[in-house]
XYZ file of C-alpha atoms in Angstrom:
384
model
C 81.105 -61.127 85.607
C 79.266 -59.161 88.360
C 82.626 -58.229 89.891
C 83.784 -56.638 86.601
C 80.610 -54.512 86.275
C 80.956 -53.402 89.928
C 84.580 -52.406 89.383
C 83.671 -50.495 86.309
C 80.884 -48.553 88.144
C 83.399 -47.832 90.949
C 85.932 -46.475 88.545
C 83.316 -44.270 86.878
C 82.142 -42.806 90.143
C 85.821 -42.046 91.157
C 86.465 -40.319 87.836
C 83.249 -38.319 88.086
C 84.100 -37.189 91.640
C 87.600 -36.357 90.599
C 86.346 -33.919 87.916
C 82.744 -33.032 88.721
C 82.411 -30.002 86.251
C 83.520 -31.824 83.064
C 80.603 -32.503 80.635
C 82.338 -33.794 77.679
C 81.577 -37.169 76.010
C 84.646 -38.633 77.545
C 83.927 -37.539 81.133
C 80.046 -38.105 81.289
C 79.210 -40.540 78.479
C 75.713 -41.459 79.837
C 74.850 -37.862 80.398
C 76.177 -36.802 77.085
C 74.210 -39.434 75.307
C 71.097 -38.456 77.149
C 71.678 -34.732 76.214
C 72.290 -35.630 72.516
C 69.206 -37.807 72.154
C 66.733 -34.977 72.052
C 69.017 -32.950 69.802
C 69.171 -35.827 67.274
C 65.399 -36.068 67.342
C 64.995 -32.297 66.702
C 67.593 -32.425 63.931
C 65.893 -35.387 62.242
C 62.510 -33.629 62.634
C 63.890 -30.462 61.043
C 65.543 -32.351 58.158
C 62.263 -34.203 57.459
C 60.456 -30.818 57.460
C 62.988 -29.318 55.056
C 62.684 -32.297 52.683
C 58.953 -31.941 52.664
C 59.244 -28.268 51.873
C 61.833 -28.818 49.144
C 59.719 -31.581 47.500
C 56.668 -29.377 47.616
C 58.600 -26.430 46.067
C 59.934 -28.871 43.456
C 56.649 -30.047 42.496
C 55.272 -26.554 42.184
C 58.236 -25.685 39.978
C 57.737 -28.658 37.769
C 54.021 -27.891 37.448
C 54.783 -24.201 36.795
C 57.384 -25.096 34.117
C 54.906 -27.644 32.529
C 52.091 -25.156 32.542
C 54.334 -22.514 30.952
C 55.485 -24.834 28.336
C 51.930 -25.957 27.582
C 50.816 -22.357 27.613
C 53.557 -21.360 25.081
C 52.777 -24.339 22.926
C 49.105 -23.326 22.758
C 49.932 -19.782 21.526
C 49.468 -18.934 17.887
C 52.734 -18.878 15.912
C 53.389 -15.911 13.642
C 56.369 -16.282 11.325
C 57.770 -13.061 9.764
C 60.428 -13.173 6.964
C 62.707 -10.469 8.451
C 63.456 -9.460 12.044
C 62.115 -5.937 11.236
C 58.558 -7.244 10.489
C 58.845 -9.635 13.383
C 59.409 -6.725 15.717
C 56.481 -4.892 14.257
C 54.199 -7.962 14.515
C 55.259 -8.377 18.209
C 54.041 -4.853 18.936
C 50.622 -5.765 17.588
C 50.598 -9.085 19.353
C 51.982 -7.430 22.502
C 52.086 -8.814 26.101
C 52.666 -12.403 24.779
C 49.598 -12.743 22.685
C 51.463 -14.857 20.200
C 54.782 -16.615 19.549
C 56.719 -14.464 16.983
C 59.621 -15.915 14.907
C 61.606 -14.588 11.946
C 63.042 -16.746 9.215
C 65.965 -14.522 8.054
C 68.495 -14.264 10.875
C 69.258 -10.804 12.255
C 72.141 -9.197 10.322
C 71.472 -11.152 7.181
C 70.719 -9.657 3.718
C 67.030 -10.416 2.924
C 67.802 -10.221 -0.781
C 70.181 -13.147 -0.695
C 69.175 -15.359 2.215
C 68.722 -19.068 1.215
C 66.148 -20.991 3.322
C 66.625 -24.545 4.718
C 64.109 -27.312 4.852
C 63.771 -26.438 8.607
C 62.711 -22.920 7.589
C 60.128 -24.240 5.171
C 58.679 -26.467 7.814
C 58.441 -23.573 10.213
C 56.545 -21.544 7.767
C 54.215 -24.399 6.846
C 53.389 -24.955 10.566
C 52.748 -21.299 11.207
C 49.254 -19.824 11.803
C 50.197 -16.777 9.741
C 53.237 -15.776 7.625
C 54.054 -12.068 7.454
C 56.223 -11.055 4.454
C 57.334 -7.771 2.870
C 56.400 -8.681 -0.702
C 57.651 -7.027 -4.027
C 60.208 -9.761 -4.332
C 62.306 -8.472 -1.487
C 62.747 -11.910 -0.152
C 63.977 -13.187 -3.510
C 65.194 -16.621 -2.363
C 62.212 -17.197 -0.021
C 59.578 -16.757 -2.826
C 59.279 -20.479 -3.639
C 58.994 -21.346 0.127
C 56.354 -18.592 0.674
C 54.275 -19.841 -2.192
C 54.490 -23.419 -1.032
C 53.419 -22.526 2.340
C 50.414 -20.590 0.953
C 49.678 -23.598 -1.297
C 49.564 -25.820 1.863
C 46.972 -23.548 3.356
C 49.045 -21.214 5.442
C 47.687 -17.664 5.233
C 50.273 -15.053 3.985
C 50.127 -11.321 4.577
C 52.404 -9.108 2.435
C 52.948 -5.629 3.892
C 53.603 -4.097 0.393
C 50.099 -4.949 -0.684
C 48.765 -2.600 2.013
C 51.047 0.413 1.571
C 51.056 3.448 -0.745
C 54.074 2.490 -2.823
C 56.547 4.700 -4.728
C 57.782 3.781 -8.136
C 61.324 3.048 -8.831
C 62.997 3.073 -12.276
C 66.654 2.663 -12.919
C 68.937 2.013 -15.746
C 71.234 -0.977 -16.202
C 74.508 0.127 -17.884
C 75.037 -1.554 -21.180
C 78.651 -2.328 -21.597
C 77.981 -3.052 -25.337
C 76.331 0.311 -26.181
C 79.563 1.958 -27.289
C 80.708 -1.050 -29.258
C 77.392 -1.245 -31.022
C 77.385 2.424 -31.950
C 80.728 1.902 -33.616
C 79.938 -1.349 -35.386
C 79.928 -1.533 -39.156
C 76.785 -2.105 -41.271
C 77.996 -5.695 -42.017
C 78.080 -6.476 -38.323
C 74.587 -5.216 -37.956
C 73.400 -7.330 -40.884
C 75.180 -10.370 -39.306
C 73.407 -9.650 -35.974
C 70.082 -9.653 -37.693
C 70.890 -12.995 -39.287
C 71.066 -14.525 -35.915
C 67.379 -14.683 -35.863
C 64.468 -13.648 -33.646
C 65.517 -15.940 -30.756
C 68.913 -14.260 -30.236
C 67.220 -10.810 -30.509
C 64.896 -11.806 -27.688
C 67.790 -12.947 -25.466
C 69.527 -9.637 -26.149
C 66.557 -7.675 -25.209
C 66.135 -9.680 -22.032
C 69.707 -9.282 -21.023
C 69.536 -5.437 -21.383
C 66.040 -4.995 -19.916
C 65.693 -1.931 -17.695
C 63.960 -2.995 -14.518
C 61.280 -0.817 -13.248
C 58.443 -1.090 -10.661
C 57.800 -0.396 -7.041
C 60.461 0.057 -4.412
C 60.287 -2.808 -1.885
C 61.987 -1.027 1.002
C 58.683 0.195 2.559
C 59.744 -0.060 6.156
C 61.920 3.142 5.826
C 58.715 5.171 6.189
C 57.041 4.770 9.625
C 53.997 6.680 8.381
C 53.314 4.257 5.623
C 53.996 1.228 7.887
C 51.563 2.594 10.456
C 48.900 2.859 7.637
C 49.193 -0.914 6.994
C 48.867 -1.990 10.586
C 45.017 -2.053 10.900
C 44.998 -4.509 8.085
C 47.646 -6.647 9.627
C 45.797 -6.502 12.999
C 42.672 -7.859 11.331
C 44.643 -10.748 9.860
C 46.176 -11.485 13.310
C 42.655 -11.892 14.648
C 41.037 -13.621 11.660
C 43.891 -16.063 10.766
C 45.836 -16.546 13.875
C 42.934 -16.315 16.349
C 44.253 -13.548 18.544
C 41.937 -11.648 20.865
C 40.530 -8.755 18.995
C 40.205 -6.347 21.920
C 43.787 -7.007 23.045
C 45.168 -6.612 19.543
C 43.342 -3.289 19.103
C 44.762 -1.984 22.285
C 48.230 -3.051 21.143
C 47.618 -1.451 17.700
C 46.534 1.936 19.290
C 49.554 2.022 21.482
C 52.021 1.181 18.748
C 50.555 3.547 16.208
C 50.924 6.329 18.786
C 54.553 5.438 19.199
C 55.180 5.592 15.389
C 53.460 9.026 15.281
C 55.873 10.101 18.046
C 58.836 8.553 16.119
C 57.933 10.469 12.932
C 57.784 13.683 14.719
C 61.152 12.939 16.464
C 62.796 12.190 13.115
C 61.396 15.446 11.599
C 62.836 17.470 14.481
C 66.236 15.712 14.329
C 66.545 16.335 10.568
C 65.984 20.126 11.091
C 69.732 20.152 11.699
C 70.436 19.057 8.153
C 70.584 22.034 5.641
C 68.518 21.532 2.490
C 71.642 21.815 0.346
C 73.056 18.725 2.055
C 69.961 16.513 1.786
C 71.563 14.367 -0.923
C 72.059 10.719 -0.539
C 74.467 8.288 -2.253
C 73.751 4.889 -0.999
C 75.110 1.332 -1.417
C 71.960 0.075 -3.135
C 68.831 2.065 -3.510
C 67.108 1.281 -0.235
C 66.383 4.700 1.139
C 63.795 5.872 -1.355
C 60.924 5.886 1.100
C 62.997 7.712 3.746
C 63.998 10.265 1.105
C 60.397 10.643 0.023
C 59.060 11.142 3.481
C 61.798 13.533 4.914
C 62.772 15.665 1.841
C 65.996 14.019 0.545
C 67.056 13.275 -2.927
C 68.802 9.954 -3.837
C 71.644 11.120 -6.113
C 72.906 7.661 -6.956
C 73.589 4.201 -5.682
C 76.747 2.159 -5.913
C 74.912 -1.097 -6.834
C 72.340 -0.262 -9.578
C 68.901 -1.185 -8.426
C 66.828 -1.927 -5.281
C 68.460 -5.338 -4.745
C 72.004 -6.128 -3.337
C 72.309 -9.059 -5.744
C 73.344 -6.796 -8.614
C 77.021 -5.690 -9.019
C 78.889 -2.556 -9.722
C 82.045 -1.985 -11.774
C 85.035 0.267 -11.991
C 83.508 2.502 -14.639
C 80.485 3.086 -12.694
C 82.542 4.056 -9.618
C 84.410 6.589 -11.722
C 81.102 8.115 -12.851
C 79.723 8.168 -9.358
C 82.889 9.943 -8.189
C 82.323 12.653 -10.798
C 78.698 12.938 -9.699
C 79.594 13.284 -6.052
C 82.040 16.001 -6.840
C 79.602 17.964 -8.984
C 76.657 17.753 -6.469
C 78.692 18.341 -3.428
C 77.454 15.112 -1.552
C 78.842 15.011 1.992
C 78.738 11.301 2.607
C 78.406 7.747 1.092
C 75.988 5.554 2.992
C 77.021 1.964 3.154
C 75.206 -0.978 4.918
C 76.061 -2.719 8.158
C 74.913 -6.062 6.683
C 77.366 -5.808 3.662
C 81.094 -5.255 3.207
C 81.977 -1.679 2.535
C 84.579 -2.327 -0.044
C 82.884 -0.627 -2.953
C 81.908 2.371 -0.743
C 85.482 2.653 0.453
C 86.810 2.546 -3.115
C 84.447 5.277 -4.199
C 85.449 7.371 -1.232
C 89.189 6.968 -2.185
C 88.321 7.929 -5.689
C 86.469 11.150 -4.468
C 88.815 11.948 -1.565
C 87.835 13.585 1.721
C 84.362 12.068 2.049
C 82.836 10.002 4.909
C 81.592 6.513 4.511
C 78.798 5.859 7.091
C 77.164 2.538 7.554
C 73.396 2.423 8.040
C 71.089 -0.486 9.184
C 69.128 -1.373 6.063
C 67.549 -4.880 5.729
C 67.938 -6.013 9.352
C 67.805 -4.783 12.915
C 71.010 -4.257 14.801
C 72.649 -6.387 17.538
C 72.178 -5.707 21.264
C 73.694 -2.443 22.188
C 73.499 -0.935 18.716
C 70.469 1.132 19.478
C 68.767 -0.507 16.428
C 67.396 -3.673 18.291
C 63.790 -2.657 17.445
C 62.070 -1.125 14.427
C 61.712 2.315 16.153
C 65.299 2.117 17.329
C 66.411 1.154 13.815
C 64.910 4.284 12.354
C 66.020 6.548 15.191
C 69.630 5.256 15.016
C 69.836 5.596 11.149
C 68.467 9.204 11.489
C 71.161 10.027 14.093
C 73.927 8.720 11.785
C 72.463 10.662 8.804
C 72.280 13.856 10.868
C 75.828 13.495 12.033
C 77.096 12.894 8.554
C 75.228 15.649 6.724
C 74.935 18.439 9.290
């Protein structure tokens, strides 16, 4: 055994003398191992250090995420019916003072939206519900009332705004037939009794009242914001000083917006300030900025009503007589009726406006201020 070891050492010395400058692992195994030992130690030390740093960063990230989640969970929750009012509320509860949600999805018609059980739960868990009022959110009325009955405070903007009255006529398809009916038919009608008479009167009732589309006037909206700010403080527990600062800043923006709109509309001649709309949603805009609403394709302030071919023919005649330059449709609804009316008239523009909802990203109407500015730009382009 000793002989073998001696022979191995002899061969190693010979190989080393034969190639003295070689430092590879095959030529100097012992030296190479001695050289690598401190490198391995340093590498292990550095790896341990990096693991400790990563673990520390990971812990900080987890704590930060948890703190952020807890902080968000502790914020008051304000639920608005539409994305328009959600944006307005977010400007009063600026800089993350509250969590703001809207029930009716962006791009949806507030007149016809049907809430889910989850929507009702969100409203009943809110610190404050902000709604338009005046039956704008027709399908949400029961849910809003249920939330209020459960103790959730509700703020309706329309209750705090100087409203304009709206009266319109519902066409009676039976008027002509009734005027040509015989005396015997009239007597037969009377024999139907009081109950049928009441049903007939209800069917042909002419709706009247206040126009619910109050957000089309930024001056009126601004006038309601101090009352809304008070409720954000009293009902949702927001910091009063912070809300007052947000209120002042946002009202200043709305004043600037109103001035900007007035300047933009100077390009529209008075003779062209006539509006034909899909449904009568621009009353407040017309009232504020000196337009007249000549007619609407759908009779009334709600999109839930319907038009008919006879009405479209009458509107075509009205447009030709008054010299209306454009028909204003709505981005949230199909333009079929407006297109049919334009075809009936001939050589008239159909321009879609944002009405009951903000626009998608990139539309220019993603905020309430952008909504009014973009609509004004389209009106100016169509009527100038």
